Short mmCIF file of C-alpha atoms in Angstrom, two decimals:
data_model
loop_
_atom_site.label_atom_id
_atom_site.label_comp_id
_atom_site.label_asym_id
_atom_site.label_seq_id
_atom_site.Cartn_x
_atom_site.Cartn_y
_atom_site.Cartn_z
CA MET A 1 37.89 -56.72 -20.24
CA GLN A 2 41.41 -57.41 -19.12
CA ASN A 3 40.22 -60.30 -16.89
CA ARG A 4 38.32 -61.77 -19.83
CA ASN A 5 41.36 -61.56 -22.07
CA THR A 6 43.48 -63.15 -19.35
CA THR A 7 40.98 -65.99 -19.03
CA TRP A 8 41.01 -66.64 -22.74
CA LEU A 9 44.80 -66.51 -22.82
CA VAL A 10 45.12 -69.07 -19.99
CA ALA A 11 42.50 -71.30 -21.65
CA GLY A 12 44.35 -71.11 -24.94
CA LEU A 13 47.70 -71.99 -23.33
CA LEU A 14 46.11 -74.95 -21.52
CA ALA A 15 44.58 -76.21 -24.77
CA LEU A 16 47.91 -75.82 -26.56
CA ALA A 17 49.72 -77.65 -23.79
CA ASN A 18 47.18 -80.43 -23.90
CA GLY A 19 47.47 -80.66 -27.64
CA CYS A 20 51.25 -80.87 -27.46
CA ALA A 21 51.02 -83.56 -24.85
CA THR A 22 48.67 -85.57 -27.04
CA VAL A 23 50.88 -85.32 -30.08
CA HIS A 24 53.96 -86.45 -28.22
CA THR A 25 52.25 -89.36 -26.42
CA VAL A 26 53.59 -92.38 -28.31
CA ASP A 27 53.37 -96.03 -27.28
CA PRO A 28 57.04 -97.05 -26.80
CA LYS A 29 56.22 -100.54 -28.09
CA ASP A 30 54.55 -99.17 -31.23
CA PRO A 31 56.21 -95.87 -32.24
CA TRP A 32 55.93 -96.68 -35.97
CA GLN A 33 52.17 -97.20 -35.92
CA SER A 34 51.53 -95.00 -38.96
CA TRP A 35 53.95 -97.07 -41.07
CA ASN A 36 52.67 -100.31 -39.56
CA ARG A 37 49.02 -99.61 -40.30
CA SER A 38 49.87 -98.65 -43.91
CA VAL A 39 51.89 -101.83 -44.45
CA GLN A 40 49.18 -103.96 -42.84
CA SER A 41 46.67 -102.44 -45.25
CA PHE A 42 49.03 -103.28 -48.12
CA ASN A 43 49.48 -106.85 -46.86
CA ASP A 44 45.69 -107.24 -46.46
CA GLY A 45 45.28 -106.17 -50.09
CA VAL A 46 47.92 -108.68 -51.27
CA ASP A 47 46.15 -111.37 -49.21
CA ASP A 48 42.67 -110.53 -50.55
CA TYR A 49 43.62 -110.33 -54.20
CA VAL A 50 46.48 -112.87 -54.40
CA MET A 51 47.10 -115.17 -51.46
CA LYS A 52 43.55 -115.99 -50.48
CA PRO A 53 42.38 -116.93 -54.02
CA VAL A 54 45.54 -119.01 -54.56
CA ALA A 55 45.06 -120.71 -51.18
CA LYS A 56 41.44 -121.50 -51.94
CA GLY A 57 42.43 -122.94 -55.32
CA TYR A 58 45.14 -125.00 -53.65
CA ARG A 59 42.63 -126.41 -51.16
CA TRP A 60 40.17 -127.17 -53.94
CA VAL A 61 42.62 -129.19 -56.07
CA THR A 62 44.59 -130.80 -53.23
CA PRO A 63 43.24 -133.93 -51.48
CA ASP A 64 43.37 -133.71 -47.68
CA VAL A 65 45.96 -136.49 -47.46
CA VAL A 66 48.27 -134.66 -49.87
CA ASP A 67 47.71 -131.32 -48.09
CA GLN A 68 48.65 -132.93 -44.79
CA GLY A 69 51.71 -134.55 -46.39
CA VAL A 70 52.93 -131.17 -47.73
CA THR A 71 52.43 -129.62 -44.26
CA ASN A 72 54.35 -132.52 -42.63
CA PHE A 73 57.18 -132.21 -45.19
CA PHE A 74 57.85 -128.56 -44.43
CA SER A 75 57.42 -129.09 -40.71
CA ASN A 76 60.14 -131.74 -40.95
CA ILE A 77 62.48 -129.36 -42.81
CA ASP A 78 61.81 -126.77 -40.10
CA ASP A 79 63.03 -129.26 -37.49
CA ILE A 80 66.59 -128.71 -38.78
CA GLY A 81 66.41 -125.15 -37.55
CA VAL A 82 64.63 -126.23 -34.38
CA CYS A 83 67.53 -128.59 -33.52
CA ALA A 84 70.09 -125.86 -34.15
CA ASN A 85 68.22 -123.29 -32.03
CA ASP A 86 67.73 -125.85 -29.25
CA ALA A 87 71.52 -126.19 -29.08
CA LEU A 88 72.11 -122.45 -29.26
CA GLN A 89 69.80 -122.05 -26.25
CA GLY A 90 71.58 -124.78 -24.32
CA LYS A 91 68.67 -127.20 -24.56
CA PHE A 92 70.80 -130.14 -25.51
CA ALA A 93 68.36 -132.91 -24.42
CA GLN A 94 65.61 -131.31 -26.46
CA SER A 95 67.93 -130.84 -29.36
CA GLY A 96 68.73 -134.59 -29.30
CA ALA A 97 65.04 -135.46 -29.20
CA ASP A 98 64.29 -133.10 -32.07
CA GLY A 99 67.19 -134.54 -34.00
CA ALA A 100 65.81 -138.02 -33.50
CA ARG A 101 62.43 -136.80 -34.65
CA PHE A 102 63.92 -135.40 -37.83
CA LEU A 103 65.79 -138.62 -38.60
CA VAL A 104 62.73 -140.81 -37.95
CA ASN A 105 60.45 -138.67 -40.06
CA THR A 106 62.98 -138.33 -42.88
CA THR A 107 63.50 -142.12 -43.09
CA ALA A 108 60.47 -143.98 -41.84
CA GLY A 109 58.21 -141.03 -42.64
CA VAL A 110 59.25 -140.93 -46.29
CA ALA A 111 61.08 -137.58 -46.39
CA GLY A 112 58.80 -136.20 -43.70
CA LEU A 113 55.51 -136.71 -45.52
CA ILE A 114 54.28 -138.82 -42.62
CA ASP A 115 54.74 -137.58 -39.04
CA VAL A 116 55.98 -140.84 -37.57
CA GLY A 117 57.80 -138.94 -34.78
CA SER A 118 54.53 -137.81 -33.20
CA MET A 119 53.15 -141.33 -33.48
CA ILE A 120 55.99 -142.66 -31.31
CA GLY A 121 55.94 -139.86 -28.76
CA LEU A 122 58.57 -137.48 -30.15
CA ALA A 123 56.76 -134.18 -29.70
CA LYS A 124 57.07 -131.29 -32.12
CA HIS A 125 58.80 -128.21 -30.65
CA ASN A 126 58.79 -124.62 -31.84
CA GLU A 127 62.17 -122.88 -31.70
CA ASP A 128 63.47 -120.22 -34.08
CA PHE A 129 66.38 -117.76 -34.17
CA ASP A 130 64.22 -114.89 -32.83
CA GLN A 131 63.58 -117.01 -29.73
CA THR A 132 67.33 -117.72 -29.48
CA LEU A 133 68.14 -114.01 -29.56
CA GLY A 134 65.47 -113.41 -26.91
CA TYR A 135 66.88 -116.21 -24.79
CA TRP A 136 70.23 -114.45 -24.69
CA GLY A 137 68.63 -111.17 -23.57
CA ILE A 138 68.39 -109.23 -26.82
CA PRO A 139 65.27 -107.06 -26.54
CA THR A 140 62.38 -107.35 -28.95
CA GLY A 141 62.33 -103.69 -29.91
CA PRO A 142 59.30 -101.85 -31.25
CA TYR A 143 56.47 -103.60 -33.11
CA LEU A 144 57.14 -103.63 -36.81
CA VAL A 145 54.94 -104.79 -39.73
CA LEU A 146 56.99 -105.99 -42.73
CA PRO A 147 55.70 -105.96 -46.32
CA PHE A 148 54.61 -109.51 -47.26
CA PHE A 149 55.99 -111.04 -43.99
CA GLY A 150 53.56 -109.32 -41.62
CA PRO A 151 53.98 -108.76 -37.83
CA SER A 152 57.57 -108.66 -36.63
CA SER A 153 60.13 -106.56 -34.72
CA PRO A 154 63.74 -105.41 -35.22
CA ARG A 155 64.87 -108.60 -33.46
CA GLY A 156 62.44 -110.55 -35.57
CA VAL A 157 64.12 -109.26 -38.76
CA PHE A 158 67.42 -110.77 -37.63
CA GLY A 159 65.49 -113.89 -36.64
CA LEU A 160 64.21 -114.27 -40.22
CA VAL A 161 67.76 -113.98 -41.51
CA GLY A 162 68.96 -116.60 -39.07
CA ASP A 163 66.14 -118.96 -39.92
CA ALA A 164 66.86 -118.57 -43.64
CA ALA A 165 70.49 -119.50 -42.99
CA MET A 166 69.30 -122.74 -41.31
CA ASN A 167 66.96 -123.66 -44.16
CA PRO A 168 68.53 -126.05 -46.70
CA PHE A 169 66.34 -124.68 -49.53
CA THR A 170 68.21 -121.35 -49.17
CA TYR A 171 71.27 -123.04 -50.61
CA ALA A 172 69.55 -125.15 -53.24
CA GLY A 173 70.32 -122.70 -56.04
CA ILE A 174 74.03 -122.70 -55.13
CA TYR A 175 74.40 -126.39 -55.85
CA LEU A 176 72.42 -126.20 -59.06
CA ASN A 177 73.12 -123.99 -62.06
CA PRO A 178 72.57 -120.26 -61.47
CA GLY A 179 69.81 -120.04 -64.04
CA TRP A 180 66.10 -120.68 -63.77
CA VAL A 181 66.57 -124.17 -62.38
CA GLY A 182 68.55 -122.89 -59.41
CA ALA A 183 66.07 -120.04 -58.83
CA ALA A 184 63.12 -122.46 -58.97
CA ALA A 185 64.85 -124.79 -56.46
CA SER A 186 65.32 -121.92 -54.06
CA ILE A 187 62.03 -120.04 -54.48
CA GLY A 188 59.60 -122.77 -55.40
CA PRO A 189 59.58 -124.67 -52.08
CA GLY A 190 59.25 -121.42 -50.13
CA ALA A 191 56.25 -120.36 -52.23
CA LEU A 192 54.58 -123.74 -51.80
CA LYS A 193 55.17 -123.55 -48.03
CA VAL A 194 53.53 -120.11 -47.84
CA ILE A 195 50.51 -121.23 -49.91
CA ASP A 196 50.09 -124.36 -47.80
CA ALA A 197 50.30 -122.38 -44.57
CA ARG A 198 47.79 -119.82 -45.86
CA ALA A 199 45.41 -122.57 -46.91
CA ASP A 200 45.57 -124.10 -43.42
CA LEU A 201 44.54 -120.74 -41.91
CA LEU A 202 41.45 -120.17 -44.07
CA GLY A 203 39.22 -121.52 -41.35
CA LEU A 204 40.50 -119.07 -38.74
CA GLU A 205 39.85 -115.94 -40.80
CA LYS A 206 36.26 -115.56 -39.74
CA VAL A 207 37.22 -115.82 -36.05
CA ALA A 208 39.82 -113.04 -36.37
CA THR A 209 37.48 -110.76 -38.31
CA GLU A 210 34.58 -111.14 -35.88
CA ALA A 211 36.68 -110.94 -32.71
CA ALA A 212 38.67 -107.80 -33.56
CA LEU A 213 37.54 -104.44 -32.29
CA ASP A 214 40.54 -103.03 -34.16
CA ARG A 215 42.13 -105.37 -36.70
CA TYR A 216 45.52 -103.75 -36.31
CA GLU A 217 45.51 -104.02 -32.50
CA PHE A 218 44.20 -107.55 -32.78
CA PHE A 219 47.19 -108.79 -34.80
CA LYS A 220 49.73 -106.68 -32.89
CA ASN A 221 48.68 -108.02 -29.48
CA ALA A 222 48.32 -111.56 -30.79
CA TYR A 223 51.80 -111.47 -32.21
CA LEU A 224 53.44 -109.93 -29.14
CA SER A 225 51.70 -112.29 -26.73
CA ARG A 226 52.63 -115.38 -28.73
CA ARG A 227 56.28 -114.34 -29.11
CA ASN A 228 56.45 -113.61 -25.38
CA TYR A 229 54.96 -117.05 -24.66
CA LEU A 230 57.37 -118.87 -26.95
CA ILE A 231 60.51 -117.04 -25.75
CA HIS A 232 59.68 -117.89 -22.12
CA ASP A 233 58.71 -121.50 -23.02
CA GLY A 234 55.25 -120.85 -21.63
CA ASN A 235 56.56 -119.48 -18.32
CA VAL A 236 55.39 -115.92 -18.93
CA PRO A 237 56.40 -113.45 -16.16
CA GLU A 238 53.50 -112.60 -13.84
CA ASP A 239 53.49 -108.92 -14.78
CA ASP A 240 53.07 -109.84 -18.44
CA VAL A 241 50.23 -112.26 -17.64
CA LEU A 242 48.35 -109.50 -15.78
CA LYS A 243 48.93 -107.12 -18.65
CA PHE A 244 47.73 -109.66 -21.22
CA ASP A 245 44.63 -110.42 -19.12
CA GLU A 246 43.86 -106.72 -19.05
CA MET A 247 44.09 -106.43 -22.84
CA LYS A 248 41.98 -109.57 -23.20
CA ASP A 249 39.24 -107.91 -21.15
CA GLN A 250 39.35 -105.04 -23.65
CA GLY A 251 38.53 -107.47 -26.50
CA TYR A 252 41.94 -108.05 -28.03
CA GLY A 253 43.21 -111.49 -28.92
CA PRO A 254 43.67 -114.27 -29.85
CA TRP A 255 44.81 -115.25 -26.40
CA ASP A 256 45.46 -118.94 -26.84
CA PRO A 257 49.27 -118.83 -26.37
CA ASN A 258 49.73 -121.56 -28.95
CA PRO A 259 46.82 -121.40 -31.37
CA TYR A 260 48.54 -123.21 -34.24
#
């Protein structure tokens, strides 16, 4: 009887130890998963009931040429921040080329509605303040899903603040009266940019839904892989490439490093 009790006691202790180990096993890159999954569910709800219907309506009433012009306009505005971040990362030749692209598109391209820069060989680059912080060695930090903004990180939050500081529309309300005109000048363009971007992604939704074994993991790994690719200018360290290939084999994606 004593041996049986001893056996059950040892088995119970092992089970307890295993349970404790399981509870305390946390992915260091995703320690806030409970919060993140809840916020992603909230964002999905906002997208299903607000953003997607608005984006579909926008696509229905907007001719393709106008839709492309709106996309080009905001891409041209973004080039202001691209030039600044080029310089902050010491990429002065690229900053000059991106500055020339902005000037050409703003003038010959009619305020950026036409992408003349690409027509004459001035390629579009993707640089933001989050990449600048990563360039100077500031770590990404844990994965973080923000309400309305989606996938991010602690460094990404500071990146959003920096990008806003480089966007001229941020200051539009300051130069106008502080009433509804100023608010509309600051908020309106940002809202249109979000709607236009969401409309452009409508075709990719089916791919994401069908490819994801776990929708949360799908977007997390897609975000982290893309940010890693951008920060290293495509020269991803070999260890990271092997790790991404392993996750790809498990069914996570998308794995095109520059899908947009």
